């Protein structure tokens, strides 16, 4: 029985639509640019060189900073939440998890747009603050670094909570009891037993928040209002506006390499913690 | 009609360079109950899977009613299998499991219902048709698996350790029931097990296997009473196996003492192995036996006591006796000529 | 007791954070005001305008047909692939799994622009077909990852039992294997379907002029300024998802009983 052959259609599909596109991008990233901006198949490292210019390095720095900030914020907000859910009764637990998944099912753009409505100068938050008399003039909330950060945390928080919850809920309670039995006070139990064991969940959560955060252009576009240029915005701009596909490709390649490195580092931790339970 | 329903000739199977079967020859007659017996990894399941069509032999032939069927896929063989742990389809109820093969043959609904009902009766599961298979006990699942195979009226039924998952009492009941069933439906059963007692209870013939080779083929009595080598003697029943030298026909020297036996045809001074079953040794008064010894331990086994005795040359003998002796007691042992069984020494 | 209260309060704040924006969208979809700041009375006007907006209706149509077609196609290809991968030798399996993880790990924007580059290079006309191809591409891996565990759990003797009882390999697949792995196949399909529905990034780069999905439509609407029509749309979608979920939940608990 040659069942392996059932994978052939997928193999061809992946070759054409997953691997070939990446190869094209890789080739483009080393191509020169004609006077009219067309692609010339002549080797150059210029596109990568260009990325080292201060404005672009700045974009990289800002993207990584924002992604790191949002990952940390999601972790700080999400870990206690995951613990609270994991310690609830089963019936409550299912509802609480459901409530976390539900927003994910509403359109991602709508969720982001909702914050535009909240944060605008005449938005709900400013109106409320003026109404209760804390401020007289509307605060400039929208189109700022913090608005983008908020949008990221809002959109990606469930990605942090759910993996941590899933690890915590499977945690063998007798381990906690054993630690208590051996004389560990609650905070020690947490620090020495619960937290280390939940690390695989934390790592998958961190990846699931960091990856989309570092590559998004929608959140920065809508909530940053063009003020906050991130890697994603840069790629989008190079492909659709500036029409410099070579440079856009180079940035994409850099992003892929960044992600491969992150994956490499984290997969070591995950491998030991048994976090790769996808199949 | 062919004399044999299944013939295996020089059957060899390699899994990645490792030889699982090294040239098996076996002929099975119609309506025979044949058991392949051996420890795990001996090749018995591989043999069965080749007969069923789930593996292709690396070399050699499988012959069914005179025709070579090496490459015939399982669904075209008139052979059905009762799988280890049953492999019942969890998404189908009892009736649909049994009807599975009949539906594939496009029988009409009436015929299917009739045949399934007959089978349910045969395996004592009347009224269970609508039940989910997961809701059945192990023994009941076992019966469904048998019914599912038998309803297709195969010429040969293969059974791969079908009683392995059942508890002891149920297993004993099922052994008799299976044997009964085989006699009633009158088809060839090829049965795989590692349980020697099961093999002896049910089979017309037992095939003892080890490391991909057949050690001995024979009736249960032959296998028990006349094992051909140490492996078979050791695997079937319990026994005292000793080294000996054949002095001449009917005379063997064990531990420097000559014993009379009933075996002949060995070379003179040939090194042999000697089997003495524990129930064949008689305990007599200390100075009356052929051997003298001191009782080392006594364990009550229900029907008999299992007694370990150390003789004067520091050999330990196992004896089964219904009479109690005391630890430390000096006794004599009597071994009659027909209690001594001579085997060729291998290796 | 205090601890318990703190926990409840914390969970409450987080849920308010999660749902406040959605709630605000819903409330404002009924607000009869051109200057969206303050409440000036209840209206269904935005819903009427939404229904009259042909571009939104066509975007809705595109979104759903693409999601259904792409997830169906991905389910068929992905399920076959998963069975194939399961039967592969370790090295081939590792290669295929890495290929499978590629679109899962790759940022959406890179998938989007690289597919755009491919389609342009192949001189495909950007539009409905390229959108469909792109969606199938990012859907297949999720189907594979959903189906594989079910295949691993499968009792290998079940297929042999079917063959033994006279089923051809094809019959064995449809009568025994498929029913057994159905849960994984359905999960994979639903996952693919929701990913397709929600996708913006990949669609944004692989669509052509005139062919919109809901996400792209919403994106361009936000560019033109905030319109209460979007609020109305969000409300409908949210209520839709919520009722679907409640129905599914109800069904699940019915089956359990």
GROMACS .gro file of N, CA and C in nm, chain B residues 141-277:
model
  411
  420UNK      N    1  -1.723  -0.820   2.346
  420UNK     CA    2  -1.657  -0.765   2.227
  420UNK      C    3  -1.588  -0.876   2.150
  421UNK      N    4  -1.527  -0.967   2.226
  421UNK     CA    5  -1.461  -1.082   2.169
  421UNK      C    6  -1.556  -1.163   2.080
  422UNK      N    7  -1.676  -1.185   2.134
  422UNK     CA    8  -1.775  -1.263   2.059
  422UNK      C    9  -1.819  -1.190   1.933
  423UNK      N   10  -1.833  -1.057   1.944
  423UNK     CA   11  -1.873  -0.980   1.825
  423UNK      C   12  -1.766  -0.994   1.717
  424UNK      N   13  -1.639  -0.986   1.761
  424UNK     CA   14  -1.529  -0.996   1.664
  424UNK      C   15  -1.533  -1.132   1.594
  425UNK      N   16  -1.563  -1.236   1.670
  425UNK     CA   17  -1.570  -1.370   1.610
  425UNK      C   18  -1.688  -1.379   1.514
  426UNK      N   19  -1.803  -1.327   1.558
  426UNK     CA   20  -1.922  -1.330   1.473
  426UNK      C   21  -1.898  -1.252   1.345
  427UNK      N   22  -1.833  -1.136   1.358
  427UNK     CA   23  -1.808  -1.051   1.242
  427UNK      C   24  -1.724  -1.124   1.137
  428UNK      N   25  -1.630  -1.206   1.186
  428UNK     CA   26  -1.545  -1.280   1.093
  428UNK      C   27  -1.620  -1.401   1.037
  429UNK      N   28  -1.687  -1.476   1.126
  429UNK     CA   29  -1.749  -1.602   1.084
  429UNK      C   30  -1.867  -1.583   0.989
  430UNK      N   31  -1.936  -1.468   1.001
  430UNK     CA   32  -2.056  -1.447   0.920
  430UNK      C   33  -2.024  -1.447   0.771
  431UNK      N   34  -1.899  -1.420   0.739
  431UNK     CA   35  -1.859  -1.418   0.598
  431UNK      C   36  -1.829  -1.559   0.544
  432UNK      N   37  -1.851  -1.659   0.629
  432UNK     CA   38  -1.827  -1.797   0.593
  432UNK      C   39  -1.689  -1.818   0.529
  433UNK      N   40  -1.585  -1.780   0.602
  433UNK     CA   41  -1.451  -1.798   0.548
  433UNK      C   42  -1.415  -1.946   0.549
  434UNK      N   43  -1.315  -1.980   0.470
  434UNK     CA   44  -1.268  -2.118   0.475
  434UNK      C   45  -1.166  -2.135   0.587
  435UNK      N   46  -1.102  -2.026   0.621
  435UNK     CA   47  -1.004  -2.031   0.728
  435UNK      C   48  -1.029  -1.911   0.818
  436UNK      N   49  -1.027  -1.933   0.949
  436UNK     CA   50  -1.037  -1.822   1.043
  436UNK      C   51  -0.903  -1.808   1.115
  437UNK      N   52  -0.850  -1.685   1.110
  437UNK     CA   53  -0.725  -1.658   1.181
  437UNK      C   54  -0.757  -1.587   1.310
  438UNK      N   55  -0.697  -1.629   1.419
  438UNK     CA   56  -0.723  -1.566   1.548
  438UNK      C   57  -0.590  -1.526   1.611
  439UNK      N   58  -0.572  -1.394   1.632
  439UNK     CA   59  -0.446  -1.342   1.684
  439UNK      C   60  -0.461  -1.311   1.832
  440UNK      N   61  -0.416  -1.398   1.916
  440UNK     CA   62  -0.427  -1.384   2.061
  440UNK      C   63  -0.563  -1.328   2.102
  441UNK      N   64  -0.670  -1.391   2.060
  441UNK     CA   65  -0.802  -1.330   2.081
  441UNK      C   66  -0.843  -1.325   2.228
  442UNK      N   67  -0.784  -1.407   2.312
  442UNK     CA   68  -0.828  -1.409   2.451
  442UNK      C   69  -0.733  -1.333   2.542
  443UNK      N   70  -0.632  -1.271   2.481
  443UNK     CA   71  -0.526  -1.207   2.560
  443UNK      C   72  -0.575  -1.102   2.658
  444UNK      N   73  -0.686  -1.031   2.622
  444UNK     CA   74  -0.728  -0.919   2.706
  444UNK      C   75  -0.831  -0.960   2.811
  445UNK      N   76  -0.863  -1.088   2.816
  445UNK     CA   77  -0.968  -1.132   2.910
  445UNK      C   78  -0.908  -1.183   3.040
  446UNK      N   79  -0.990  -1.181   3.146
  446UNK     CA   80  -0.936  -1.234   3.271
  446UNK      C   81  -0.940  -1.387   3.269
  447UNK      N   82  -0.869  -1.445   3.364
  447UNK     CA   83  -0.839  -1.588   3.360
  447UNK      C   84  -0.964  -1.675   3.346
  448UNK      N   85  -1.065  -1.646   3.428
  448UNK     CA   86  -1.182  -1.733   3.431
  448UNK      C   87  -1.255  -1.729   3.296
  449UNK      N   88  -1.273  -1.607   3.247
  449UNK     CA   89  -1.341  -1.588   3.120
  449UNK      C   90  -1.263  -1.654   3.008
  450UNK      N   91  -1.130  -1.645   3.019
  450UNK     CA   92  -1.045  -1.702   2.916
  450UNK      C   93  -1.068  -1.852   2.906
  451UNK      N   94  -1.078  -1.917   3.022
  451UNK     CA   95  -1.097  -2.062   3.024
  451UNK      C   96  -1.232  -2.098   2.961
  452UNK      N   97  -1.335  -2.020   2.995
  452UNK     CA   98  -1.466  -2.046   2.937
  452UNK      C   99  -1.461  -2.031   2.785
  453UNK      N  100  -1.398  -1.922   2.743
  453UNK     CA  101  -1.393  -1.893   2.600
  453UNK      C  102  -1.314  -1.997   2.522
  454UNK      N  103  -1.212  -2.054   2.588
  454UNK     CA  104  -1.132  -2.157   2.521
  454UNK      C  105  -1.222  -2.272   2.477
  455UNK      N  106  -1.304  -2.319   2.572
  455UNK     CA  107  -1.392  -2.431   2.541
  455UNK      C  108  -1.495  -2.390   2.436
  456UNK      N  109  -1.547  -2.268   2.453
  456UNK     CA  110  -1.650  -2.220   2.363
  456UNK      C  111  -1.597  -2.210   2.220
  457UNK      N  112  -1.475  -2.159   2.208
  457UNK     CA  113  -1.413  -2.146   2.076
  457UNK      C  114  -1.397  -2.283   2.010
  458UNK      N  115  -1.351  -2.377   2.089
  458UNK     CA  116  -1.328  -2.512   2.037
  458UNK      C  117  -1.461  -2.572   1.988
  459UNK      N  118  -1.564  -2.552   2.071
  459UNK     CA  119  -1.698  -2.596   2.036
  459UNK      C  120  -1.745  -2.536   1.905
  460UNK      N  121  -1.726  -2.405   1.898
  460UNK     CA  122  -1.770  -2.329   1.782
  460UNK      C  123  -1.702  -2.381   1.657
  461UNK      N  124  -1.572  -2.406   1.670
  461UNK     CA  125  -1.495  -2.452   1.555
  461UNK      C  126  -1.549  -2.585   1.506
  462UNK      N  127  -1.586  -2.671   1.600
  462UNK     CA  128  -1.636  -2.802   1.560
  462UNK      C  129  -1.773  -2.788   1.495
  463UNK      N  130  -1.854  -2.694   1.547
  463UNK     CA  131  -1.988  -2.676   1.491
  463UNK      C  132  -1.984  -2.619   1.349
  464UNK      N  133  -1.902  -2.511   1.329
  464UNK     CA  134  -1.902  -2.449   1.196
  464UNK      C  135  -1.812  -2.524   1.099
  465UNK      N  136  -1.722  -2.605   1.152
  465UNK     CA  137  -1.643  -2.692   1.067
  465UNK      C  138  -1.548  -2.621   0.973
  466UNK      N  139  -1.480  -2.516   1.019
  466UNK     CA  140  -1.380  -2.452   0.934
  466UNK      C  141  -1.245  -2.456   1.003
  467UNK      N  142  -1.143  -2.429   0.923
  467UNK     CA  143  -1.007  -2.432   0.975
  467UNK      C  144  -0.982  -2.310   1.064
  468UNK      N  145  -0.928  -2.336   1.182
  468UNK     CA  146  -0.888  -2.225   1.271
  468UNK      C  147  -0.736  -2.223   1.280
  469UNK      N  148  -0.677  -2.108   1.257
  469UNK     CA  149  -0.534  -2.093   1.287
  469UNK      C  150  -0.525  -1.990   1.399
  470UNK      N  151  -0.469  -2.034   1.510
  470UNK     CA  152  -0.478  -1.960   1.634
  470UNK      C  153  -0.338  -1.925   1.682
  471UNK      N  154  -0.319  -1.797   1.718
  471UNK     CA  155  -0.188  -1.756   1.766
  471UNK      C  156  -0.196  -1.725   1.914
  472UNK      N  157  -0.104  -1.780   1.991
  472UNK     CA  158  -0.103  -1.748   2.134
  472UNK      C  159   0.037  -1.767   2.191
  473UNK      N  160   0.059  -1.706   2.308
  473UNK     CA  161   0.186  -1.734   2.377
  473UNK      C  162   0.156  -1.815   2.503
  474UNK      N  163   0.026  -1.850   2.519
  474UNK     CA  164  -0.016  -1.921   2.639
  474UNK      C  165  -0.020  -2.071   2.609
  475UNK      N  166   0.075  -2.145   2.667
  475UNK     CA  167   0.088  -2.286   2.634
  475UNK      C  168  -0.034  -2.367   2.674
  476UNK      N  169  -0.096  -2.326   2.785
  476UNK     CA  170  -0.211  -2.402   2.831
  476UNK      C  171  -0.326  -2.390   2.732
  477UNK      N  172  -0.344  -2.266   2.681
  477UNK     CA  173  -0.446  -2.241   2.581
  477UNK      C  174  -0.424  -2.329   2.459
  478UNK      N  175  -0.297  -2.333   2.416
  478UNK     CA  176  -0.262  -2.412   2.298
  478UNK      C  177  -0.294  -2.559   2.319
  479UNK      N  178  -0.258  -2.610   2.434
  479UNK     CA  179  -0.280  -2.753   2.460
  479UNK      C  180  -0.428  -2.785   2.471
  480UNK      N  181  -0.506  -2.694   2.530
  480UNK     CA  182  -0.647  -2.719   2.552
  480UNK      C  183  -0.727  -2.730   2.422
  481UNK      N  184  -0.696  -2.640   2.326
  481UNK     CA  185  -0.786  -2.626   2.214
  481UNK      C  186  -0.744  -2.696   2.086
  482UNK      N  187  -0.612  -2.715   2.068
  482UNK     CA  188  -0.564  -2.744   1.933
  482UNK      C  189  -0.572  -2.891   1.893
  483UNK      N  190  -0.587  -2.912   1.763
  483UNK     CA  191  -0.561  -3.044   1.708
  483UNK      C  192  -0.410  -3.063   1.694
  484UNK      N  193  -0.346  -2.955   1.645
  484UNK     CA  194  -0.200  -2.959   1.635
  484UNK      C  195  -0.143  -2.827   1.683
  485UNK      N  196  -0.025  -2.837   1.744
  485UNK     CA  197   0.043  -2.719   1.794
  485UNK      C  198   0.173  -2.701   1.718
  486UNK      N  199   0.199  -2.575   1.678
  486UNK     CA  200   0.325  -2.544   1.612
  486UNK      C  201   0.404  -2.456   1.706
  487UNK      N  202   0.513  -2.509   1.760
  487UNK     CA  203   0.591  -2.431   1.854
  487UNK      C  204   0.699  -2.355   1.776
  488UNK      N  205   0.701  -2.224   1.795
  488UNK     CA  206   0.795  -2.140   1.720
  488UNK      C  207   0.888  -2.065   1.813
  489UNK      N  208   1.007  -2.038   1.760
  489UNK     CA  209   1.102  -1.956   1.834
  489UNK      C  210   1.196  -1.891   1.735
  490UNK      N  211   1.217  -1.761   1.751
  490UNK     CA  212   1.309  -1.684   1.667
  490UNK      C  213   1.293  -1.711   1.518
  491UNK      N  214   1.169  -1.709   1.474
  491UNK     CA  215   1.142  -1.720   1.331
  491UNK      C  216   1.150  -1.859   1.274
  492UNK      N  217   1.164  -1.958   1.362
  492UNK     CA  218   1.171  -2.094   1.312
  492UNK      C  219   1.074  -2.184   1.384
  493UNK      N  220   1.029  -2.287   1.315
  493UNK     CA  221   0.940  -2.385   1.378
  493UNK      C  222   1.027  -2.484   1.456
  494UNK      N  223   0.997  -2.501   1.584
  494UNK     CA  224   1.073  -2.595   1.665
  494UNK      C  225   1.012  -2.733   1.658
  495UNK      N  226   0.879  -2.738   1.664
  495UNK     CA  227   0.814  -2.868   1.663
  495UNK      C  228   0.669  -2.853   1.620
  496UNK      N  229   0.620  -2.951   1.545
  496UNK     CA  230   0.479  -2.956   1.510
  496UNK      C  231   0.424  -3.087   1.560
  497UNK      N  232   0.313  -3.085   1.632
  497UNK     CA  233   0.260  -3.211   1.680
  497UNK      C  234   0.131  -3.192   1.756
  498UNK      N  235   0.068  -3.303   1.795
  498UNK     CA  236  -0.052  -3.294   1.877
  498UNK      C  237  -0.011  -3.241   2.014
  499UNK      N  238  -0.106  -3.189   2.091
  499UNK     CA  239  -0.071  -3.141   2.225
  499UNK      C  240   0.001  -3.248   2.307
  500UNK      N  241  -0.045  -3.374   2.296
  500UNK     CA  242   0.019  -3.481   2.372
  500UNK      C  243   0.165  -3.497   2.330
  501UNK      N  244   0.188  -3.498   2.198
  501UNK     CA  245   0.326  -3.511   2.148
  501UNK      C  246   0.414  -3.400   2.203
  502UNK      N  247   0.362  -3.281   2.191
  502UNK     CA  248   0.441  -3.166   2.230
  502UNK      C  249   0.477  -3.172   2.377
  503UNK      N  250   0.379  -3.216   2.457
  503UNK     CA  251   0.403  -3.219   2.601
  503UNK      C  252   0.492  -3.337   2.640
  504UNK      N  253   0.460  -3.451   2.584
  504UNK     CA  254   0.531  -3.572   2.626
  504UNK      C  255   0.662  -3.595   2.553
  505UNK      N  256   0.667  -3.553   2.428
  505UNK     CA  257   0.785  -3.581   2.347
  505UNK      C  258   0.846  -3.454   2.289
  506UNK      N  259   0.878  -3.356   2.372
  506UNK     CA  260   0.939  -3.235   2.314
  506UNK      C  261   1.069  -3.270   2.245
  507UNK      N  262   1.097  -3.208   2.132
  507UNK     CA  263   1.216  -3.247   2.057
  507UNK      C  264   1.342  -3.179   2.109
  508UNK      N  265   1.327  -3.068   2.178
  508UNK     CA  266   1.448  -3.002   2.228
  508UNK      C  267   1.418  -2.924   2.355
  509UNK      N  268   1.523  -2.870   2.408
  509UNK     CA  269   1.515  -2.801   2.535
  509UNK      C  270   1.415  -2.686   2.531
  510UNK      N  271   1.413  -2.612   2.416
  510UNK     CA  272   1.325  -2.496   2.407
  510UNK      C  273   1.179  -2.537   2.425
  511UNK      N  274   1.139  -2.642   2.350
  511UNK     CA  275   1.000  -2.686   2.358
  511UNK      C  276   0.969  -2.738   2.497
  512UNK      N  277   1.060  -2.817   2.552
  512UNK     CA  278   1.039  -2.873   2.686
  512UNK      C  279   1.024  -2.763   2.789
  513UNK      N  280   1.104  -2.659   2.775
  513UNK     CA  281   1.104  -2.550   2.870
  513UNK      C  282   0.979  -2.465   2.855
  514UNK      N  283   0.937  -2.446   2.729
  514UNK     CA  284   0.826  -2.355   2.703
  514UNK      C  285   0.693  -2.419   2.742
  515UNK      N  286   0.683  -2.550   2.724
  515UNK     CA  287   0.557  -2.618   2.752
  515UNK      C  288   0.568  -2.692   2.884
  516UNK      N  289   0.487  -2.655   2.976
  516UNK     CA  290   0.487  -2.722   3.104
  516UNK      C  291   0.612  -2.692   3.183
  517UNK      N  292   0.625  -2.761   3.296
  517UNK     CA  293   0.743  -2.740   3.377
  517UNK      C  294   0.825  -2.868   3.376
  518UNK      N  295   0.952  -2.853   3.396
  518UNK     CA  296   1.032  -2.974   3.390
  518UNK      C  297   1.171  -2.955   3.444
  519UNK      N  298   1.231  -3.069   3.479
  519UNK     CA  299   1.372  -3.070   3.515
  519UNK      C  300   1.450  -3.106   3.391
  520UNK      N  301   1.534  -3.015   3.342
  520UNK     CA  302   1.611  -3.043   3.222
  520UNK      C  303   1.757  -3.055   3.261
  521UNK      N  304   1.815  -3.170   3.227
  521UNK     CA  305   1.950  -3.199   3.272
  521UNK      C  306   2.036  -3.241   3.155
  522UNK      N  307   2.165  -3.228   3.171
  522UNK     CA  308   2.256  -3.279   3.070
  522UNK      C  309   2.277  -3.428   3.094
  523UNK      N  310   2.294  -3.503   2.985
  523UNK     CA  311   2.318  -3.645   3.000
  523UNK      C  312   2.401  -3.699   2.885
  524UNK      N  313   2.445  -3.822   2.901
  524UNK     CA  314   2.519  -3.888   2.793
  524UNK      C  315   2.453  -4.022   2.767
  525UNK      N  316   2.424  -4.047   2.640
  525UNK     CA  317   2.360  -4.173   2.601
  525UNK      C  318   2.467  -4.282   2.599
  526UNK      N  319   2.454  -4.376   2.685
  526UNK     CA  320   2.556  -4.482   2.689
  526UNK      C  321   2.531  -4.584   2.579
  527UNK      N  322   2.407  -4.627   2.569
  527UNK     CA  323   2.365  -4.716   2.462
  527UNK      C  324   2.214  -4.701   2.454
  528UNK      N  325   2.148  -4.771   2.364
  528UNK     CA  326   2.002  -4.764   2.360
  528UNK      C  327   1.945  -4.800   2.497
  529UNK      N  328   1.840  -4.725   2.539
  529UNK     CA  329   1.772  -4.748   2.666
  529UNK      C  330   1.859  -4.724   2.790
  530UNK      N  331   1.972  -4.660   2.775
  530UNK     CA  332   2.054  -4.631   2.893
  530UNK      C  333   2.117  -4.493   2.882
  531UNK      N  334   2.089  -4.411   2.986
  531UNK     CA  335   2.143  -4.276   2.984
  531UNK      C  336   2.214  -4.249   3.116
  532UNK      N  337   2.324  -4.172   3.105
  532UNK     CA  338   2.401  -4.141   3.225
  532UNK      C  339   2.374  -3.996   3.263
  533UNK      N  340   2.321  -3.979   3.384
  533UNK     CA  341   2.295  -3.844   3.433
  533UNK      C  342   2.370  -3.827   3.564
  534UNK      N  343   2.447  -3.721   3.575
  534UNK     CA  344   2.521  -3.691   3.698
  534UNK      C  345   2.604  -3.811   3.741
  535UNK      N  346   2.658  -3.880   3.646
  535UNK     CA  347   2.744  -3.993   3.678
  535UNK      C  348   2.669  -4.121   3.714
  536UNK      N  349   2.536  -4.119   3.708
  536UNK     CA  350   2.459  -4.240   3.739
  536UNK      C  351   2.384  -4.288   3.617
  537UNK      N  352   2.374  -4.412   3.600
  537UNK     CA  353   2.302  -4.468   3.487
  537UNK      C  354   2.154  -4.483   3.518
  538UNK      N  355   2.071  -4.445   3.421
  538UNK     CA  356   1.927  -4.464   3.436
  538UNK      C  357   1.877  -4.543   3.318
  539UNK      N  358   1.775  -4.620   3.341
  539UNK     CA  359   1.711  -4.691   3.231
  539UNK      C  360   1.604  -4.600   3.173
  540UNK      N  361   1.597  -4.597   3.040
  540UNK     CA  362   1.494  -4.516   2.976
  540UNK      C  363   1.434  -4.594   2.861
  541UNK      N  364   1.339  -4.532   2.790
  541UNK     CA  365   1.273  -4.604   2.681
  541UNK      C  366   1.312  -4.547   2.545
  542UNK      N  367   1.412  -4.458   2.542
  542UNK     CA  368   1.452  -4.398   2.415
  542UNK      C  369   1.570  -4.472   2.354
  543UNK      N  370   1.571  -4.470   2.220
  543UNK     CA  371   1.683  -4.533   2.150
  543UNK      C  372   1.714  -4.454   2.024
  544UNK      N  373   1.816  -4.502   1.954
  544UNK     CA  374   1.845  -4.441   1.825
  544UNK      C  375   1.941  -4.324   1.835
  545UNK      N  376   2.001  -4.300   1.951
  545UNK     CA  377   2.104  -4.196   1.963
  545UNK      C  378   2.240  -4.261   1.947
  546UNK      N  379   2.339  -4.183   1.908
  546UNK     CA  380   2.473  -4.236   1.894
  546UNK      C  381   2.527  -4.275   2.031
  547UNK      N  382   2.622  -4.365   2.031
  547UNK     CA  383   2.672  -4.403   2.162
  547UNK      C  384   2.764  -4.293   2.213
  548UNK      N  385   2.749  -4.264   2.341
  548UNK     CA  386   2.818  -4.153   2.407
  548UNK      C  387   2.777  -4.015   2.351
  549UNK      N  388   2.661  -4.008   2.287
  549UNK     CA  389   2.612  -3.878   2.239
  549UNK      C  390   2.566  -3.795   2.358
  550UNK      N  391   2.605  -3.666   2.355
  550UNK     CA  392   2.560  -3.576   2.461
  550UNK      C  393   2.415  -3.537   2.432
  551UNK      N  394   2.329  -3.556   2.529
  551UNK     CA  395   2.187  -3.528   2.508
  551UNK      C  396   2.135  -3.441   2.623
  552UNK      N  397   2.008  -3.400   2.607
  552UNK     CA  398   1.942  -3.335   2.718
  552UNK      C  399   1.828  -3.423   2.765
  553UNK      N  400   1.807  -3.422   2.893
  553UNK     CA  401   1.710  -3.514   2.953
  553UNK      C  402   1.601  -3.432   3.021
  554UNK      N  403   1.476  -3.467   2.991
  554UNK     CA  404   1.364  -3.399   3.054
  554UNK      C  405   1.295  -3.495   3.150
  555UNK      N  406   1.275  -3.449   3.273
  555UNK     CA  407   1.195  -3.526   3.368
  555UNK      C  408   1.087  -3.432   3.420
  556UNK      N  409   0.961  -3.462   3.389
  556UNK     CA  410   0.851  -3.378   3.436
  556UNK      C  411   0.837  -3.390   3.588
   0.00000   0.00000   0.00000
